[in-house]
CSV table of C-alpha atoms in Angstrom, one decimal:
chain,number,residue,atom,x,y,z
A,10,MET,CA,96.4,-22.6,-9.8
A,11,ASN,CA,93.4,-22.1,-11.2
A,12,LYS,CA,93.5,-19.2,-13.7
A,13,SER,CA,90.1,-17.2,-14.7
A,14,PRO,CA,89.3,-16.7,-18.1
A,15,SER,CA,89.9,-13.0,-17.6
A,16,TRP,CA,93.5,-14.1,-16.7
A,17,LEU,CA,94.1,-16.3,-19.5
A,18,TYR,CA,92.7,-13.7,-21.9
A,19,THR,CA,94.8,-11.2,-20.7
A,20,ALA,CA,97.9,-13.6,-21.1
A,21,ILE,CA,97.2,-14.9,-24.6
A,22,VAL,CA,96.5,-11.6,-25.8
A,23,GLY,CA,99.4,-9.7,-24.0
A,24,ALA,CA,102.0,-12.3,-25.4
A,25,PHE,CA,100.5,-12.4,-28.8
A,26,LEU,CA,100.4,-8.5,-29.0
A,27,LEU,CA,103.8,-8.1,-27.7
A,28,LEU,CA,105.4,-10.8,-30.4
A,29,GLN,CA,103.4,-9.5,-33.3
A,30,GLY,CA,104.3,-5.9,-32.6
A,31,ALA,CA,108.0,-6.5,-32.3
A,32,SER,CA,108.3,-8.9,-35.2
A,33,THR,CA,106.3,-6.7,-37.3
A,34,LEU,CA,108.6,-3.5,-36.0
A,35,ALA,CA,111.7,-5.3,-36.2
A,36,PHE,CA,110.9,-6.2,-40.0
A,37,ARG,CA,109.6,-2.4,-40.9
A,38,LEU,CA,113.3,-1.4,-39.2
A,39,TYR,CA,115.4,-4.1,-40.7
A,40,PRO,CA,114.8,-4.5,-44.2
A,41,PRO,CA,116.7,-7.6,-44.7
A,42,LEU,CA,114.4,-9.4,-42.3
A,43,ASP,CA,111.3,-8.4,-44.6
A,44,ARG,CA,113.5,-9.4,-47.7
A,45,ALA,CA,114.0,-13.0,-46.1
A,46,PHE,CA,110.5,-13.4,-45.2
A,47,PRO,CA,108.1,-11.0,-46.9
A,48,ALA,CA,104.8,-12.9,-46.2
A,49,LEU,CA,104.9,-10.9,-42.5
A,50,LEU,CA,104.6,-7.6,-43.7
A,51,GLY,CA,102.6,-8.6,-46.9
A,52,ILE,CA,99.9,-10.1,-44.9
A,53,THR,CA,99.7,-7.8,-41.7
A,54,GLN,CA,100.6,-4.6,-43.6
A,55,MET,CA,101.7,-3.2,-40.2
A,56,ILE,CA,103.2,0.0,-40.2
A,57,PRO,CA,105.3,1.3,-36.9
A,58,PRO,CA,102.5,3.2,-35.2
A,59,HIS,CA,100.5,0.4,-35.2
A,60,SER,CA,103.0,-2.2,-34.5
A,61,LEU,CA,104.0,0.2,-31.2
A,62,VAL,CA,100.5,0.2,-29.9
A,63,HIS,CA,100.7,-3.4,-30.0
A,64,ILE,CA,104.1,-3.6,-28.1
A,65,LEU,CA,102.7,-0.8,-25.7
A,66,THR,CA,99.1,-2.8,-25.0
A,67,GLY,CA,101.4,-6.1,-24.8
A,68,LEU,CA,103.6,-5.0,-22.3
A,69,LEU,CA,100.3,-3.4,-20.3
A,70,ALA,CA,98.8,-6.9,-20.3
A,71,LEU,CA,102.2,-8.7,-18.8
A,72,VAL,CA,102.4,-5.7,-16.2
A,73,ALA,CA,98.7,-6.1,-15.4
A,74,LEU,CA,99.3,-9.9,-14.8
A,75,ALA,CA,102.6,-9.4,-12.7
A,76,ARG,CA,101.1,-6.7,-10.7
A,77,GLY,CA,97.5,-7.2,-10.3
A,78,GLY,CA,97.0,-10.7,-10.7
A,79,GLU,CA,93.1,-11.8,-11.0
A,80,ARG,CA,92.3,-8.1,-10.5
A,81,GLY,CA,94.7,-6.7,-13.1
A,82,ALA,CA,93.6,-8.9,-15.4
A,83,GLY,CA,90.0,-8.2,-15.2
A,84,TRP,CA,90.9,-4.3,-15.8
A,85,PHE,CA,92.9,-4.9,-18.7
A,86,ALA,CA,90.1,-7.3,-20.6
A,87,GLY,CA,87.6,-4.5,-19.7
A,88,GLY,CA,89.7,-1.6,-20.9
A,89,PHE,CA,91.4,-3.2,-23.6
A,90,GLY,CA,88.3,-4.6,-24.8
A,91,ALA,CA,86.7,-1.2,-24.7
A,92,PHE,CA,89.4,0.2,-26.8
A,93,TYR,CA,89.8,-2.7,-29.3
A,94,THR,CA,85.6,-2.6,-29.7
A,95,GLY,CA,85.9,1.2,-30.1
A,96,LEU,CA,88.7,1.0,-32.5
A,97,ALA,CA,87.0,-1.5,-34.8
A,98,LEU,CA,83.7,0.7,-34.7
A,99,PHE,CA,85.6,3.7,-35.7
A,100,GLY,CA,87.6,1.6,-38.6
A,101,MET,CA,84.2,0.4,-39.8
A,102,ILE,CA,82.5,3.5,-39.6
A,103,ALA,CA,85.2,6.0,-41.0
A,104,ARG,CA,86.6,3.6,-43.8
A,105,GLN,CA,89.9,5.2,-43.4
A,106,PRO,CA,93.4,3.8,-42.5
A,107,SER,CA,93.8,6.3,-39.9
A,108,MET,CA,97.2,7.2,-38.7
A,109,LEU,CA,98.0,3.5,-37.4
A,110,GLY,CA,97.1,2.4,-41.2
A,111,LEU,CA,94.5,0.1,-40.0
A,112,GLN,CA,93.3,-2.2,-43.1
A,113,PRO,CA,89.4,-3.4,-43.7
A,114,PHE,CA,90.5,-6.8,-42.6
A,115,ASP,CA,91.9,-5.4,-39.0
A,116,HIS,CA,88.1,-4.4,-38.0
A,117,PRO,CA,86.4,-7.8,-37.7
A,118,PHE,CA,89.6,-9.1,-35.8
A,119,HIS,CA,89.4,-5.9,-33.3
A,120,LEU,CA,85.7,-6.2,-32.8
A,121,LEU,CA,86.3,-10.2,-32.1
A,122,ILE,CA,89.3,-9.6,-29.5
A,123,GLY,CA,87.4,-6.2,-28.2
A,124,GLY,CA,84.1,-8.0,-27.6
A,125,LEU,CA,85.6,-11.1,-26.1
A,126,GLY,CA,87.5,-8.9,-23.7
A,127,LEU,CA,84.3,-6.8,-23.0
A,128,LEU,CA,82.5,-9.9,-22.4
A,129,LEU,CA,85.0,-11.5,-20.1
A,130,ALA,CA,85.4,-8.3,-18.1
A,131,GLY,CA,81.6,-8.3,-17.6
A,132,GLN,CA,81.5,-11.9,-16.5
A,133,ARG,CA,83.9,-11.3,-13.8
A,134,LEU,CA,81.8,-8.3,-12.6
A,135,TYR,CA,78.9,-10.6,-12.5
A,136,ARG,CA,80.7,-13.0,-10.4
A,137,ILE,CA,82.3,-10.4,-8.0
A,138,ARG,CA,78.6,-9.0,-7.5
A,139,ARG,CA,77.3,-12.7,-7.0
A,140,GLY,CA,80.0,-12.9,-4.2
A,141,LYS,CA,81.9,-15.7,-5.8
A,142,GLU,CA,84.9,-14.2,-6.4
A,143,ALA,CA,86.8,-11.7,-3.6
A,144,LEU,CA,86.2,-7.7,-4.8
A,145,LEU,CA,90.0,-7.4,-3.9
């Protein structure tokens, strides 16, 4: 089965966010994990609210794929891309960690991932308008 770029994006982003959020939350809630592998939280500096956002968006991506298929993936890519791009711009402008504990190194990553989602959602909409993909 041939998957669209927005489907692949949603699958990869969803799996990554779910894994990353669950691991950093587990390391925060169970200190022996952090003592055994201190590099994870040392590098990411994740706090529980940030981990929870990753878990929830990862689950949302996987639900979008399971229930919405190609269309759900397109909607996720656009919505998530807008959210992450906005989060990156807010962080760059505010220069404050916010309640999510965002660090300066988070903003370029959020901008890259968010911008890619917007690009893929835009590509999908363009293809729909050109009649190359079914609207539903």
